Each structure stands twice: as structure tokens, then as C-alpha cells.
PDB file of C-alpha atoms in Angstrom:
ATOM      1  CA  UNK A 241     -44.626  62.769  16.829  1.00 78.00           C
ATOM      2  CA  UNK A 242     -43.537  59.722  18.819  1.00 85.00           C
ATOM      3  CA  UNK A 243     -40.638  58.804  21.038  1.00 91.00           C
ATOM      4  CA  UNK A 244     -39.345  55.309  20.413  1.00 96.00           C
ATOM      5  CA  UNK A 245     -36.861  53.364  22.486  1.00 97.00           C
ATOM      6  CA  UNK A 246     -35.135  50.123  21.674  1.00 97.00           C
ATOM      7  CA  UNK A 247     -33.388  47.613  23.894  1.00 97.00           C
ATOM      8  CA  UNK A 248     -30.638  46.611  23.780  1.00 97.00           C
ATOM      9  CA  UNK A 249     -28.819  49.402  21.976  1.00 96.00           C
ATOM     10  CA  UNK A 250     -26.102  46.975  20.979  1.00 97.00           C
ATOM     11  CA  UNK A 251     -25.043  43.400  21.619  1.00 98.00           C
ATOM     12  CA  UNK A 252     -22.401  40.920  20.648  1.00 98.00           C
ATOM     13  CA  UNK A 253     -23.746  37.403  20.337  1.00 97.00           C
ATOM     14  CA  UNK A 254     -22.408  33.950  19.639  1.00 97.00           C
ATOM     15  CA  UNK A 255     -23.291  32.072  16.494  1.00 97.00           C
ATOM     16  CA  UNK A 256     -26.323  29.818  16.961  1.00 98.00           C
ATOM     17  CA  UNK A 257     -27.920  31.831  19.764  1.00 98.00           C
ATOM     18  CA  UNK A 258     -30.982  34.088  19.628  1.00 98.00           C
ATOM     19  CA  UNK A 259     -31.526  37.717  20.587  1.00 98.00           C
ATOM     20  CA  UNK A 260     -34.799  39.481  21.285  1.00 98.00           C
ATOM     21  CA  UNK A 261     -34.987  43.198  20.549  1.00 98.00           C
ATOM     22  CA  UNK A 262     -37.641  45.321  22.202  1.00 98.00           C
ATOM     23  CA  UNK A 263     -39.315  48.400  20.772  1.00 98.00           C
ATOM     24  CA  UNK A 264     -41.358  50.682  23.031  1.00 98.00           C
ATOM     25  CA  UNK A 265     -43.390  53.682  21.866  1.00 96.00           C
ATOM     26  CA  UNK A 266     -44.640  56.471  24.106  1.00 95.00           C
ATOM     27  CA  UNK A 267     -48.090  56.499  22.487  1.00 92.00           C
ATOM     28  CA  UNK A 268     -50.462  54.050  20.888  1.00 91.00           C
ATOM     29  CA  UNK A 269     -49.711  53.516  17.224  1.00 89.00           C
ATOM     30  CA  UNK A 270     -51.359  51.394  14.604  1.00 85.00           C
ATOM     31  CA  UNK A 271     -48.469  50.826  12.246  1.00 85.00           C
ATOM     32  CA  UNK A 272     -45.176  49.365  13.446  1.00 93.00           C
ATOM     33  CA  UNK A 273     -42.378  48.063  11.265  1.00 95.00           C
ATOM     34  CA  UNK A 274     -39.034  46.311  11.606  1.00 97.00           C
ATOM     35  CA  UNK A 275     -36.122  47.076   9.284  1.00 97.00           C
ATOM     36  CA  UNK A 276     -32.642  45.671   8.909  1.00 97.00           C
ATOM     37  CA  UNK A 277     -29.616  47.702   7.878  1.00 96.00           C
ATOM     38  CA  UNK A 278     -26.594  45.633   6.983  1.00 95.00           C
ATOM     39  CA  UNK A 279     -23.158  47.268   7.321  1.00 92.00           C
ATOM     40  CA  UNK A 280     -22.784  50.168   4.921  1.00 89.00           C
ATOM     41  CA  UNK A 281     -26.129  49.441   3.311  1.00 91.00           C
ATOM     42  CA  UNK A 282     -29.595  50.917   3.178  1.00 93.00           C
ATOM     43  CA  UNK A 283     -32.639  49.767   5.107  1.00 94.00           C
ATOM     44  CA  UNK A 284     -34.635  46.689   4.149  1.00 95.00           C
ATOM     45  CA  UNK A 285     -38.101  46.021   5.501  1.00 95.00           C
ATOM     46  CA  UNK A 286     -38.318  42.784   7.449  1.00 97.00           C
ATOM     47  CA  UNK A 287     -41.978  42.803   8.435  1.00 95.00           C
ATOM     48  CA  UNK A 288     -44.996  44.768   9.539  1.00 93.00           C
ATOM     49  CA  UNK A 289     -45.885  44.032  13.152  1.00 93.00           C
ATOM     50  CA  UNK A 290     -49.648  43.696  13.457  1.00 85.00           C
ATOM     51  CA  UNK A 291     -51.354  44.023  16.809  1.00 86.00           C
ATOM     52  CA  UNK A 292     -53.418  40.962  17.603  1.00 83.00           C
ATOM     53  CA  UNK A 293     -52.371  38.967  14.568  1.00 85.00           C
ATOM     54  CA  UNK A 294     -49.339  37.461  12.921  1.00 89.00           C
ATOM     55  CA  UNK A 295     -46.735  39.772  11.430  1.00 93.00           C
ATOM     56  CA  UNK A 296     -46.609  40.299   7.688  1.00 93.00           C
ATOM     57  CA  UNK A 297     -43.185  39.308   6.375  1.00 95.00           C
ATOM     58  CA  UNK A 298     -41.431  40.584   3.285  1.00 94.00           C
ATOM     59  CA  UNK A 299     -39.898  38.349   0.678  1.00 94.00           C
ATOM     60  CA  UNK A 300     -36.723  36.773   1.988  1.00 95.00           C
ATOM     61  CA  UNK A 301     -37.720  36.947   5.645  1.00 97.00           C
ATOM     62  CA  UNK A 302     -39.498  34.133   7.491  1.00 96.00           C
ATOM     63  CA  UNK A 303     -41.189  33.813  10.836  1.00 97.00           C
ATOM     64  CA  UNK A 304     -38.958  30.982  12.030  1.00 97.00           C
ATOM     65  CA  UNK A 305     -35.888  33.189  11.667  1.00 98.00           C
ATOM     66  CA  UNK A 306     -37.419  36.505  12.737  1.00 98.00           C
ATOM     67  CA  UNK A 307     -40.394  35.867  15.038  1.00 97.00           C
ATOM     68  CA  UNK A 308     -42.220  39.078  15.954  1.00 97.00           C
ATOM     69  CA  UNK A 309     -44.633  39.808  18.749  1.00 95.00           C
ATOM     70  CA  UNK A 310     -46.997  42.768  19.037  1.00 95.00           C
ATOM     71  CA  UNK A 311     -48.992  42.316  22.241  1.00 93.00           C
ATOM     72  CA  UNK A 312     -50.361  45.876  22.318  1.00 93.00           C
ATOM     73  CA  UNK A 313     -50.286  49.203  20.490  1.00 92.00           C
ATOM     74  CA  UNK A 314     -47.130  50.495  22.198  1.00 95.00           C
ATOM     75  CA  UNK A 315     -44.767  47.522  22.184  1.00 96.00           C
ATOM     76  CA  UNK A 316     -43.206  44.978  19.856  1.00 97.00           C
ATOM     77  CA  UNK A 317     -40.329  42.530  19.878  1.00 97.00           C
ATOM     78  CA  UNK A 318     -38.196  41.101  17.102  1.00 98.00           C
ATOM     79  CA  UNK A 319     -36.184  37.944  17.726  1.00 98.00           C
ATOM     80  CA  UNK A 320     -33.221  37.065  15.569  1.00 98.00           C
ATOM     81  CA  UNK A 321     -32.979  33.283  15.849  1.00 98.00           C
ATOM     82  CA  UNK A 322     -30.100  30.857  15.333  1.00 98.00           C
ATOM     83  CA  UNK A 323     -27.816  33.730  14.489  1.00 98.00           C
ATOM     84  CA  UNK A 324     -24.944  33.644  12.038  1.00 97.00           C
ATOM     85  CA  UNK A 325     -22.372  36.355  11.226  1.00 97.00           C
ATOM     86  CA  UNK A 326     -24.551  37.356   8.245  1.00 96.00           C
ATOM     87  CA  UNK A 327     -27.141  38.588  10.749  1.00 97.00           C
ATOM     88  CA  UNK A 328     -24.761  41.288  11.963  1.00 97.00           C
ATOM     89  CA  UNK A 329     -26.737  44.456  11.259  1.00 97.00           C
ATOM     90  CA  UNK A 330     -28.542  47.366  12.777  1.00 96.00           C
ATOM     91  CA  UNK A 331     -32.170  46.503  13.466  1.00 98.00           C
ATOM     92  CA  UNK A 332     -34.603  49.411  13.600  1.00 97.00           C
ATOM     93  CA  UNK A 333     -38.227  49.665  14.491  1.00 97.00           C
ATOM     94  CA  UNK A 334     -40.395  52.429  13.152  1.00 95.00           C
ATOM     95  CA  UNK A 335     -43.963  53.605  13.597  1.00 93.00           C
ATOM     96  CA  UNK A 336     -46.510  55.486  11.613  1.00 86.00           C
ATOM     97  CA  UNK A 337     -48.254  57.920  13.911  1.00 76.00           C
ATOM     98  CA  UNK A 338     -50.634  60.089  11.987  1.00 72.00           C
ATOM     99  CA  UNK A 339     -53.591  58.553  10.216  1.00 68.00           C
ATOM    100  CA  UNK A 340     -53.302  59.131   6.506  1.00 70.00           C
ATOM    101  CA  UNK A 341     -49.639  60.179   6.734  1.00 74.00           C
ATOM    102  CA  UNK A 342     -46.765  58.122   5.432  1.00 80.00           C
ATOM    103  CA  UNK A 343     -44.203  59.795   7.679  1.00 86.00           C
ATOM    104  CA  UNK A 344     -42.480  57.367  10.009  1.00 89.00           C
ATOM    105  CA  UNK A 345     -40.589  57.767  13.248  1.00 92.00           C
ATOM    106  CA  UNK A 346     -37.632  55.538  13.923  1.00 94.00           C
ATOM    107  CA  UNK A 347     -36.110  54.087  17.028  1.00 95.00           C
ATOM    108  CA  UNK A 348     -32.381  54.529  17.657  1.00 96.00           C
ATOM    109  CA  UNK A 349     -31.618  51.036  16.409  1.00 96.00           C
ATOM    110  CA  UNK A 350     -29.995  47.933  17.863  1.00 97.00           C
ATOM    111  CA  UNK A 351     -26.504  47.199  16.607  1.00 96.00           C
ATOM    112  CA  UNK A 352     -25.999  43.435  16.544  1.00 97.00           C
ATOM    113  CA  UNK A 353     -22.667  41.732  15.999  1.00 97.00           C
ATOM    114  CA  UNK A 354     -22.567  37.954  15.659  1.00 98.00           C
ATOM    115  CA  UNK A 355     -19.253  36.207  16.181  1.00 97.00           C
TER     116      UNK A 355
ATOM    117  CA  UNK B 169     -35.382  44.491  -3.057  1.00 40.00           C
ATOM    118  CA  UNK B 170     -34.290  48.098  -3.034  1.00 45.00           C
ATOM    119  CA  UNK B 171     -36.444  50.222  -5.249  1.00 57.00           C
ATOM    120  CA  UNK B 172     -34.417  53.389  -5.246  1.00 70.00           C
ATOM    121  CA  UNK B 173     -30.964  54.230  -6.349  1.00 81.00           C
ATOM    122  CA  UNK B 174     -29.263  57.353  -5.155  1.00 85.00           C
ATOM    123  CA  UNK B 175     -26.361  59.282  -6.487  1.00 87.00           C
ATOM    124  CA  UNK B 176     -23.822  60.205  -5.652  1.00 91.00           C
ATOM    125  CA  UNK B 177     -23.016  57.437  -3.175  1.00 92.00           C
ATOM    126  CA  UNK B 178     -20.735  59.861  -1.377  1.00 94.00           C
ATOM    127  CA  UNK B 179     -20.362  63.617  -1.470  1.00 96.00           C
ATOM    128  CA  UNK B 180     -17.779  65.820   0.214  1.00 96.00           C
ATOM    129  CA  UNK B 181     -18.200  69.585   0.250  1.00 97.00           C
ATOM    130  CA  UNK B 182     -17.062  72.635   2.188  1.00 97.00           C
ATOM    131  CA  UNK B 183     -19.230  74.399   4.711  1.00 97.00           C
ATOM    132  CA  UNK B 184     -21.404  77.007   3.037  1.00 97.00           C
ATOM    133  CA  UNK B 185     -21.646  75.127  -0.255  1.00 98.00           C
ATOM    134  CA  UNK B 186     -24.825  73.531  -1.534  1.00 98.00           C
ATOM    135  CA  UNK B 187     -25.284  69.758  -1.626  1.00 97.00           C
ATOM    136  CA  UNK B 188     -27.490  68.013  -4.164  1.00 97.00           C
ATOM    137  CA  UNK B 189     -28.517  64.371  -3.944  1.00 96.00           C
ATOM    138  CA  UNK B 190     -30.572  62.474  -6.478  1.00 96.00           C
ATOM    139  CA  UNK B 191     -32.905  59.520  -6.112  1.00 95.00           C
ATOM    140  CA  UNK B 192     -34.538  57.314  -8.727  1.00 95.00           C
ATOM    141  CA  UNK B 193     -37.302  54.799  -8.171  1.00 93.00           C
ATOM    142  CA  UNK B 194     -39.027  52.162 -10.237  1.00 90.00           C
ATOM    143  CA  UNK B 195     -42.763  51.968  -9.543  1.00 88.00           C
ATOM    144  CA  UNK B 196     -45.660  54.365  -9.118  1.00 88.00           C
ATOM    145  CA  UNK B 197     -45.741  56.156  -5.807  1.00 89.00           C
ATOM    146  CA  UNK B 198     -48.104  58.180  -3.664  1.00 89.00           C
ATOM    147  CA  UNK B 199     -45.291  60.170  -2.119  1.00 91.00           C
ATOM    148  CA  UNK B 200     -41.547  60.296  -1.627  1.00 93.00           C
ATOM    149  CA  UNK B 201     -39.735  61.100   1.577  1.00 95.00           C
ATOM    150  CA  UNK B 202     -36.199  62.004   2.570  1.00 96.00           C
ATOM    151  CA  UNK B 203     -34.589  60.870   5.802  1.00 96.00           C
ATOM    152  CA  UNK B 204     -31.276  61.611   7.486  1.00 97.00           C
ATOM    153  CA  UNK B 205     -29.218  59.140   9.492  1.00 95.00           C
ATOM    154  CA  UNK B 206     -26.340  60.163  11.709  1.00 92.00           C
ATOM    155  CA  UNK B 207     -23.575  57.608  12.358  1.00 83.00           C
ATOM    156  CA  UNK B 208     -25.674  54.460  11.866  1.00 68.00           C
ATOM    157  CA  UNK B 209     -28.333  55.511  14.343  1.00 80.00           C
ATOM    158  CA  UNK B 210     -32.064  56.046  13.912  1.00 85.00           C
ATOM    159  CA  UNK B 211     -33.464  57.926  10.970  1.00 93.00           C
ATOM    160  CA  UNK B 212     -34.940  61.400  11.153  1.00 94.00           C
ATOM    161  CA  UNK B 213     -37.700  62.425   8.791  1.00 94.00           C
ATOM    162  CA  UNK B 214     -36.802  65.528   6.763  1.00 96.00           C
ATOM    163  CA  UNK B 215     -39.506  66.155   4.212  1.00 95.00           C
ATOM    164  CA  UNK B 216     -42.317  64.475   2.289  1.00 94.00           C
ATOM    165  CA  UNK B 217     -43.421  65.369  -1.223  1.00 95.00           C
ATOM    166  CA  UNK B 218     -46.626  64.044  -2.698  1.00 93.00           C
ATOM    167  CA  UNK B 219     -46.861  62.619  -6.189  1.00 93.00           C
ATOM    168  CA  UNK B 220     -48.897  65.620  -7.366  1.00 94.00           C
ATOM    169  CA  UNK B 221     -46.282  68.098  -6.137  1.00 96.00           C
ATOM    170  CA  UNK B 222     -43.215  69.158  -8.103  1.00 97.00           C
ATOM    171  CA  UNK B 223     -41.251  71.087  -5.522  1.00 98.00           C
ATOM    172  CA  UNK B 224     -41.275  71.594  -1.793  1.00 97.00           C
ATOM    173  CA  UNK B 225     -39.211  73.683   0.616  1.00 97.00           C
ATOM    174  CA  UNK B 226     -38.429  73.322   4.288  1.00 96.00           C
ATOM    175  CA  UNK B 227     -35.856  75.659   5.737  1.00 97.00           C
ATOM    176  CA  UNK B 228     -32.580  75.000   3.908  1.00 98.00           C
ATOM    177  CA  UNK B 229     -34.030  71.964   2.158  1.00 98.00           C
ATOM    178  CA  UNK B 230     -35.526  71.925  -1.301  1.00 98.00           C
ATOM    179  CA  UNK B 231     -36.985  68.766  -2.780  1.00 98.00           C
ATOM    180  CA  UNK B 232     -38.100  68.243  -6.348  1.00 98.00           C
ATOM    181  CA  UNK B 233     -40.070  65.359  -7.792  1.00 97.00           C
ATOM    182  CA  UNK B 234     -40.396  64.350 -11.424  1.00 97.00           C
ATOM    183  CA  UNK B 235     -42.847  61.473 -11.652  1.00 95.00           C
ATOM    184  CA  UNK B 236     -42.384  61.155 -15.408  1.00 95.00           C
ATOM    185  CA  UNK B 237     -38.727  60.384 -14.848  1.00 95.00           C
ATOM    186  CA  UNK B 238     -39.333  58.641 -11.529  1.00 95.00           C
ATOM    187  CA  UNK B 239     -36.717  60.778  -9.862  1.00 96.00           C
ATOM    188  CA  UNK B 240     -36.296  63.204  -7.008  1.00 97.00           C
ATOM    189  CA  UNK B 241     -33.572  65.512  -5.789  1.00 97.00           C
ATOM    190  CA  UNK B 242     -32.729  66.915  -2.376  1.00 98.00           C
ATOM    191  CA  UNK B 243     -30.869  70.203  -2.197  1.00 98.00           C
ATOM    192  CA  UNK B 244     -29.322  71.389   1.048  1.00 98.00           C
ATOM    193  CA  UNK B 245     -28.303  75.023   0.807  1.00 98.00           C
ATOM    194  CA  UNK B 246     -25.569  76.728   2.815  1.00 98.00           C
ATOM    195  CA  UNK B 247     -24.428  73.429   4.297  1.00 98.00           C
ATOM    196  CA  UNK B 248     -23.044  73.127   7.816  1.00 97.00           C
ATOM    197  CA  UNK B 249     -20.737  70.602   9.429  1.00 96.00           C
ATOM    198  CA  UNK B 250     -23.765  69.347  11.360  1.00 95.00           C
ATOM    199  CA  UNK B 251     -25.345  68.274   8.052  1.00 97.00           C
ATOM    200  CA  UNK B 252     -22.760  65.487   7.820  1.00 97.00           C
ATOM    201  CA  UNK B 253     -24.853  62.323   7.665  1.00 97.00           C
ATOM    202  CA  UNK B 254     -26.309  59.744   5.317  1.00 96.00           C
ATOM    203  CA  UNK B 255     -29.407  60.763   3.406  1.00 97.00           C
ATOM    204  CA  UNK B 256     -32.002  58.299   2.139  1.00 96.00           C
ATOM    205  CA  UNK B 257     -35.005  58.685  -0.073  1.00 96.00           C
ATOM    206  CA  UNK B 258     -37.953  56.425   0.660  1.00 95.00           C
ATOM    207  CA  UNK B 259     -41.123  55.623  -1.215  1.00 92.00           C
ATOM    208  CA  UNK B 260     -44.372  54.040  -0.159  1.00 85.00           C
ATOM    209  CA  UNK B 261     -45.295  50.568  -1.327  1.00 76.00           C
ATOM    210  CA  UNK B 262     -48.420  50.925  -3.401  1.00 69.00           C
ATOM    211  CA  UNK B 263     -50.287  52.688  -0.648  1.00 65.00           C
ATOM    212  CA  UNK B 264     -48.875  50.626   2.186  1.00 71.00           C
ATOM    213  CA  UNK B 265     -47.324  52.612   5.006  1.00 77.00           C
ATOM    214  CA  UNK B 266     -44.126  50.529   4.925  1.00 84.00           C
ATOM    215  CA  UNK B 267     -41.276  52.176   3.058  1.00 90.00           C
ATOM    216  CA  UNK B 268     -38.769  51.179   0.407  1.00 92.00           C
ATOM    217  CA  UNK B 269     -35.467  52.962   0.835  1.00 94.00           C
ATOM    218  CA  UNK B 270     -32.934  54.117  -1.674  1.00 94.00           C
ATOM    219  CA  UNK B 271     -29.292  53.191  -1.451  1.00 93.00           C
ATOM    220  CA  UNK B 272     -28.366  56.444   0.294  1.00 94.00           C
ATOM    221  CA  UNK B 273     -25.851  59.257  -0.091  1.00 95.00           C
ATOM    222  CA  UNK B 274     -23.118  59.835   2.494  1.00 95.00           C
ATOM    223  CA  UNK B 275     -22.580  63.564   2.852  1.00 97.00           C
ATOM    224  CA  UNK B 276     -19.453  64.949   4.460  1.00 97.00           C
ATOM    225  CA  UNK B 277     -19.367  68.689   5.122  1.00 97.00           C
ATOM    226  CA  UNK B 278     -15.887  69.956   5.858  1.00 96.00           C
ATOM    227  CA  UNK B 279     -15.701  72.848   8.338  1.00 92.00           C
TER     228      UNK B 279
END
């Protein structure tokens, strides 16, 4: 298993500003992902955070809007840039721990409100 | 885009009753998982069923998988108030570890 923490747990931001969300894991993991959960909705994959290389983004998500860093095997950041009210969501990071297993462990999420 | 659809969207039952949630998906999968989310917080992994399995049990949970119909069901027996949460099915993406989530079922268990 893995213990994952996220900072901040919640924030209220002004339109046009940026917020960086941190995800810290208590062990080295290969696979790390960022998801978005809009109010009352399910989770949508934003990108796979790759250590040592650029993140792999899903359709509809671009690096300029959601830059991701992955400097090592225990840490990643997601920045939500030039925010608008439509970016109000819960942002979750998750990790795959066991080689060959698809089971993922999730952080507690960051609840972002953009006004 | 969301691959899975779940029904019902919301379910309210009394403590002690069984709760059944269904999930459908669109493409071939290696496995299907179920997760629980309490009050918009992080997700907790419940159970994984592989594509070559038809049924799996874990405590009060029973999961079935029908790959011919591209559907799965999650049964929670003898429900408790603490089972109140949203439940999501999730499938792999053609062997990638990233997941595609269903639309979710909000379960309310009345004490």
C-alpha cells in the first residue's frame, strides 16, 4: 500500500490566478496520475506524471493549462493555470504501487473553488 | 470521455438490506475495479476482478463480471450506515495503468 498526501487540501482562488497542488507519496512509485472531479461528477484522467520526462496528457487537457512536474519517484505537482470558475473541482493524485497490478491508491484530494 | 455508465445514479436503502450497483463499459478490458468515495474525498480501492473471472467475493462485497455484455455488478450485503458513500467502477485503458471511471452510484444507507 501507499500513503499519499496532498497540499493544499482546499483553496479558494481568484479568476486568472494559478494554483500549484503537491502530491507526496511515502514510498517510491513508478506510476503517478492526476485526475479531476467536477462537482457531482465522476473522475476524469488529466495526465500521467512521468519521472524524468514530460507528462502524458489526455484528450482535452494541455500542458499550458495543467503543467505537471515529477522530479522524483515520490513527488509530483499539478498547476492549474489562468483559472476560471469552470476549473472548480476536486483534483486527486493517485499512484500504482505494485508491479503488474492495476490497483491504485488515491490522495485525499484538493478541493479548488475559483471565484 | 467516460467509458462506464453506472446505475442507479442514486440508491437509498435501510440498514441490513442489500445494495446492488451496476456498471457498463464500452471497450475490452484486462480488469475492472470498484472504488468507494466518502464525501468527495479520496477514493478507496474495494475489489478488482480480472477479465477471466466471473465472480469475486471480499467480505460483504460480491462482484460479478460479464465480459460478453460488458457489464459488472457490485453487491453489498447486510449494509451499514457506514457504507453510505459514492461507488465507482473503473476499467484499465488497454493495458495502461491509468483508469477510466464510471459515472458512479450514490448510496445512502438509512440507520
